[in-house]
Amino acid sequence: MPFQLPELPYAKDALAPVMSAETLEFHHGKHHKAYVTKTNELIDGEQGLSGASLLQVVRKAKESGNAKLFNNSAQLWNHSFFWQCLAPAQGQQPEGKLAKLIEDAFGNPQALLDKLQEEAVNHFSNGWAWLVLDRGSLRVTSLHDADTPFVHDGMVPLFTLDVWEHAYYIDYRNERPRFASSVLSNIVNWDFVAGNLDGQGFERANQGERARSPELTS
Ligand code: FE2
């Protein structure tokens, strides 16, 4: 079965005004969808990828140096993860074990948000700002273009912010700093971030016939 465009976990207008319904119509309905379509086209007929999960496709594309397939399949996964990192603004804050880890690594939640903001704003050109778990500690970093944590050691994904221009141009024009601060201050899904401390964040954006067979995911 081909890979699918995952449904958004909220209504298209649920993140407004931070992220408008129009942005979601384009970013999810056109950009993310295009990555799904292209990935399916590229794996059609590829040796050894029949029935592979999305994680397997991304890893095998990386290993074999198939840049087109890597870029499209990694973007399919990155966006599937990204939508889950967001939630309607309800004054949410990190709690429990996550709050403790944030305190240990950054001092307080605002210091973490400042660090993510800095990483997002200073990342040159297209890419993704990430909060990852690295050997038990939180770390902020960023990756270029379609690059994704699960092809790197020491990067268990907890949260990401898309800083490709297509993520903010409709609502914020060229103002990436205003986009980043607006998202980070208002619509982070801290429950999802906390859930990813179990190290299974990779699987939460995975799909495909083998996605539910952990022994087959590597
Ligand atoms: Fe994007």
Tab-separated table of C-alpha atoms and ligand atoms in Angstrom:
chain	number	residue	atom	x	y	z
A	1	MET	CA	0.000	0.000	0.000
A	2	PRO	CA	1.424	3.427	-0.883
A	3	PHE	CA	2.291	5.932	1.823
A	4	GLN	CA	-0.521	8.280	2.785
A	5	LEU	CA	-0.804	11.950	3.706
A	6	PRO	CA	-1.581	11.746	7.445
A	7	GLU	CA	-4.635	13.670	8.636
A	8	LEU	CA	-3.891	16.766	10.704
A	9	PRO	CA	-4.534	16.069	14.403
A	10	TYR	CA	-6.730	19.237	14.624
A	11	ALA	CA	-9.022	21.295	12.407
A	12	LYS	CA	-7.334	23.477	9.774
A	13	ASP	CA	-8.371	26.664	11.586
A	14	ALA	CA	-7.479	25.404	15.083
A	15	LEU	CA	-4.015	26.991	15.203
A	16	ALA	CA	-5.093	30.446	13.997
A	17	PRO	CA	-4.035	33.184	14.289
A	18	VAL	CA	-0.553	31.734	14.958
A	19	MET	CA	-0.853	29.495	11.893
A	20	SER	CA	-3.754	30.216	9.571
A	21	ALA	CA	-6.045	27.721	7.858
A	22	GLU	CA	-4.629	28.967	4.550
A	23	THR	CA	-1.094	28.091	5.650
A	24	LEU	CA	-2.229	24.599	6.640
A	25	GLU	CA	-4.087	24.198	3.347
A	26	PHE	CA	-0.846	24.867	1.482
A	27	HIS	CA	1.748	23.469	3.862
A	28	HIS	CA	-0.103	20.235	4.658
A	29	GLY	CA	-2.426	19.953	1.678
A	30	LYS	CA	0.126	20.805	-1.015
A	31	HIS	CA	3.753	20.713	0.224
A	32	HIS	CA	3.455	17.699	2.535
A	33	LYS	CA	1.190	15.947	0.032
A	34	ALA	CA	3.768	16.479	-2.731
A	35	TYR	CA	6.414	14.701	-0.631
A	36	VAL	CA	4.036	11.747	-0.208
A	37	THR	CA	3.291	11.562	-3.939
A	38	LYS	CA	6.941	11.876	-4.930
A	39	THR	CA	8.092	9.268	-2.386
A	40	ASN	CA	5.533	6.798	-3.726
A	41	GLU	CA	6.648	7.470	-7.292
A	42	LEU	CA	10.335	7.046	-6.432
A	43	ILE	CA	9.974	3.767	-4.512
A	44	ASP	CA	7.787	2.230	-7.189
A	45	GLY	CA	9.976	-0.498	-8.617
A	46	GLU	CA	12.945	0.165	-6.283
A	47	GLN	CA	14.652	-3.087	-5.329
A	48	GLY	CA	14.073	-4.220	-1.763
A	49	LEU	CA	11.631	-1.495	-0.740
A	50	SER	CA	8.408	-3.383	-1.323
A	51	GLY	CA	6.484	-3.357	1.953
A	52	ALA	CA	9.147	-1.275	3.722
A	53	SER	CA	8.074	1.168	6.415
A	54	LEU	CA	8.722	4.884	5.955
A	55	LEU	CA	11.636	4.730	8.416
A	56	GLN	CA	13.170	1.878	6.446
A	57	VAL	CA	12.793	3.769	3.174
A	58	VAL	CA	14.508	6.885	4.606
A	59	ARG	CA	17.369	4.868	6.100
A	60	LYS	CA	17.907	2.802	2.955
A	61	ALA	CA	17.829	5.910	0.750
A	62	LYS	CA	20.488	7.467	2.983
A	63	GLU	CA	22.660	4.319	2.905
A	64	SER	CA	22.446	3.960	-0.854
A	65	GLY	CA	22.989	7.647	-1.574
A	66	ASN	CA	19.616	8.054	-3.286
A	67	ALA	CA	19.291	11.783	-2.562
A	68	LYS	CA	15.943	12.295	-4.279
A	69	LEU	CA	14.297	9.488	-2.356
A	70	PHE	CA	15.969	10.542	0.893
A	71	ASN	CA	14.839	14.152	0.537
A	72	ASN	CA	11.236	13.300	-0.254
A	73	SER	CA	10.776	10.461	2.241
A	74	ALA	CA	12.554	12.343	5.047
A	75	GLN	CA	10.350	15.366	4.393
A	76	LEU	CA	7.298	13.084	4.494
A	77	TRP	CA	8.417	11.882	7.942
A	78	ASN	CA	9.547	15.338	9.200
A	79	HIS	CA	6.189	16.922	8.401
A	80	SER	CA	4.244	13.973	9.855
A	81	PHE	CA	6.180	14.553	13.090
A	82	PHE	CA	5.899	18.349	12.948
A	83	TRP	CA	2.085	18.483	12.855
A	84	GLN	CA	1.965	16.424	16.041
A	85	CYS	CA	4.343	18.889	17.734
A	86	LEU	CA	1.644	21.578	17.523
A	87	ALA	CA	-1.650	22.025	19.369
A	88	PRO	CA	-4.235	24.805	19.694
A	89	ALA	CA	-3.165	27.558	22.105
A	90	GLN	CA	-4.521	26.776	25.564
A	91	GLY	CA	-1.766	28.137	27.785
A	92	GLN	CA	0.026	24.771	27.743
A	93	GLN	CA	3.347	24.420	29.578
A	94	PRO	CA	5.840	21.569	30.001
A	95	GLU	CA	5.173	19.467	33.102
A	96	GLY	CA	6.558	16.560	35.118
A	97	LYS	CA	9.686	14.771	33.911
A	98	LEU	CA	9.958	17.022	30.860
A	99	ALA	CA	9.886	20.160	33.023
A	100	LYS	CA	12.655	18.675	35.190
A	101	LEU	CA	14.834	17.866	32.162
A	102	ILE	CA	14.287	21.393	30.815
A	103	GLU	CA	15.319	22.835	34.172
A	104	ASP	CA	18.479	20.688	34.219
A	105	ALA	CA	19.508	21.582	30.668
A	106	PHE	CA	18.357	25.180	30.259
A	107	GLY	CA	17.251	26.531	33.646
A	108	ASN	CA	13.594	27.153	32.774
A	109	PRO	CA	11.081	26.750	29.892
A	110	GLN	CA	11.585	30.297	28.601
A	111	ALA	CA	15.334	29.719	28.295
A	112	LEU	CA	14.619	26.614	26.199
A	113	LEU	CA	12.223	28.574	23.986
A	114	ASP	CA	14.836	31.328	23.594
A	115	LYS	CA	17.404	28.732	22.524
A	116	LEU	CA	14.991	27.167	20.006
A	117	GLN	CA	14.158	30.634	18.707
A	118	GLU	CA	17.843	31.457	18.258
A	119	GLU	CA	18.483	28.153	16.479
A	120	ALA	CA	15.454	28.611	14.199
A	121	VAL	CA	16.276	32.202	13.302
A	122	ASN	CA	19.981	31.645	12.719
A	123	HIS	CA	19.602	28.467	10.676
A	124	PHE	CA	20.745	29.433	7.195
A	125	SER	CA	18.160	28.768	4.481
A	126	ASN	CA	15.799	25.782	4.606
A	127	GLY	CA	15.735	23.294	7.432
A	128	TRP	CA	14.359	22.295	10.813
A	129	ALA	CA	15.107	23.361	14.400
A	130	TRP	CA	15.060	20.374	16.761
A	131	LEU	CA	14.808	19.577	20.431
A	132	VAL	CA	16.362	16.144	20.849
A	133	LEU	CA	17.266	13.737	23.610
A	134	ASP	CA	20.988	13.033	23.463
A	135	ARG	CA	22.108	10.294	25.868
A	136	GLY	CA	19.560	11.312	28.487
A	137	SER	CA	19.924	15.103	28.173
A	138	LEU	CA	17.990	17.669	26.175
A	139	ARG	CA	19.766	19.414	23.331
A	140	VAL	CA	18.724	22.057	20.772
A	141	THR	CA	20.100	21.809	17.272
A	142	SER	CA	19.071	22.181	13.634
A	143	LEU	CA	19.364	20.198	10.423
A	144	HIS	CA	19.495	21.394	6.825
A	145	ASP	CA	16.926	20.809	4.104
A	146	ALA	CA	15.282	17.387	4.542
A	147	ASP	CA	17.842	15.988	6.976
A	148	THR	CA	16.254	14.172	9.891
A	149	PRO	CA	17.301	13.024	13.399
A	150	PHE	CA	16.910	9.308	12.927
A	151	VAL	CA	19.854	9.019	10.543
A	152	HIS	CA	22.119	10.606	13.180
A	153	ASP	CA	23.445	9.190	16.442
A	154	GLY	CA	22.385	10.888	19.660
A	155	MET	CA	19.278	12.489	18.218
A	156	VAL	CA	16.053	11.124	19.653
A	157	PRO	CA	13.408	13.530	18.328
A	158	LEU	CA	11.217	15.352	20.847
A	159	PHE	CA	10.075	18.505	18.997
A	160	THR	CA	10.692	20.250	15.712
A	161	LEU	CA	9.969	23.570	14.070
A	162	ASP	CA	9.868	23.797	10.290
A	163	VAL	CA	11.857	26.833	9.162
A	164	TRP	CA	11.407	26.331	5.433
A	165	GLU	CA	10.017	29.539	3.973
A	166	HIS	CA	6.853	27.695	2.904
A	167	ALA	CA	6.072	27.303	6.641
A	168	TYR	CA	5.602	31.018	7.259
A	169	TYR	CA	5.402	33.021	4.059
A	170	ILE	CA	1.603	33.258	3.907
A	171	ASP	CA	1.166	34.461	7.501
A	172	TYR	CA	4.447	36.222	8.218
A	173	ARG	CA	5.948	36.935	4.779
A	174	ASN	CA	9.742	36.926	5.238
A	175	GLU	CA	9.617	37.348	9.033
A	176	ARG	CA	10.949	34.032	10.313
A	177	PRO	CA	11.704	35.453	13.819
A	178	ARG	CA	8.057	36.497	14.329
A	179	PHE	CA	6.809	33.112	13.049
A	180	ALA	CA	9.160	31.192	15.341
A	181	SER	CA	8.357	33.181	18.471
A	182	SER	CA	4.638	33.039	17.796
A	183	VAL	CA	4.651	29.242	17.383
A	184	LEU	CA	7.030	28.571	20.260
A	185	SER	CA	5.158	30.820	22.708
A	186	ASN	CA	1.679	29.586	21.920
A	187	ILE	CA	1.089	26.314	20.096
A	188	VAL	CA	3.702	23.759	21.197
A	189	ASN	CA	2.105	20.410	22.056
A	190	TRP	CA	4.078	19.798	25.255
A	191	ASP	CA	2.175	16.547	25.924
A	192	PHE	CA	3.479	15.145	22.637
A	193	VAL	CA	7.012	16.358	23.432
A	194	ALA	CA	6.840	14.702	26.871
A	195	GLY	CA	5.540	11.457	25.337
A	196	ASN	CA	8.583	11.323	23.075
A	197	LEU	CA	10.865	10.999	26.108
A	198	ASP	CA	10.123	7.260	25.768
A	199	GLY	CA	12.419	7.272	22.711
A	200	GLN	CA	9.608	6.189	20.381
A	201	GLY	CA	9.088	9.511	18.605
A	202	PHE	CA	10.458	7.933	15.421
A	203	GLU	CA	7.513	5.557	15.318
A	204	ARG	CA	4.917	8.301	15.879
A	205	ALA	CA	5.484	9.608	12.356
A	206	ASN	CA	6.188	6.245	10.789
A	207	GLN	CA	3.809	4.398	8.477
A	208	GLY	CA	3.667	1.465	6.118
A	209	GLU	CA	3.153	-2.271	6.259
A	210	ARG	CA	6.025	-2.880	8.648
A	211	ALA	CA	5.588	0.236	10.779
A	212	ARG	CA	4.099	-1.758	13.632
A	213	SER	CA	6.770	-4.457	13.680
A	214	PRO	CA	9.574	-2.975	15.801
A	215	GLU	CA	11.943	-5.863	15.023
A	216	LEU	CA	11.747	-4.940	11.341
A	217	THR	CA	12.221	-1.197	11.590
A	218	SER	CA	15.982	-1.057	11.349
B	1	FE2	FE	7.415	22.300	5.547
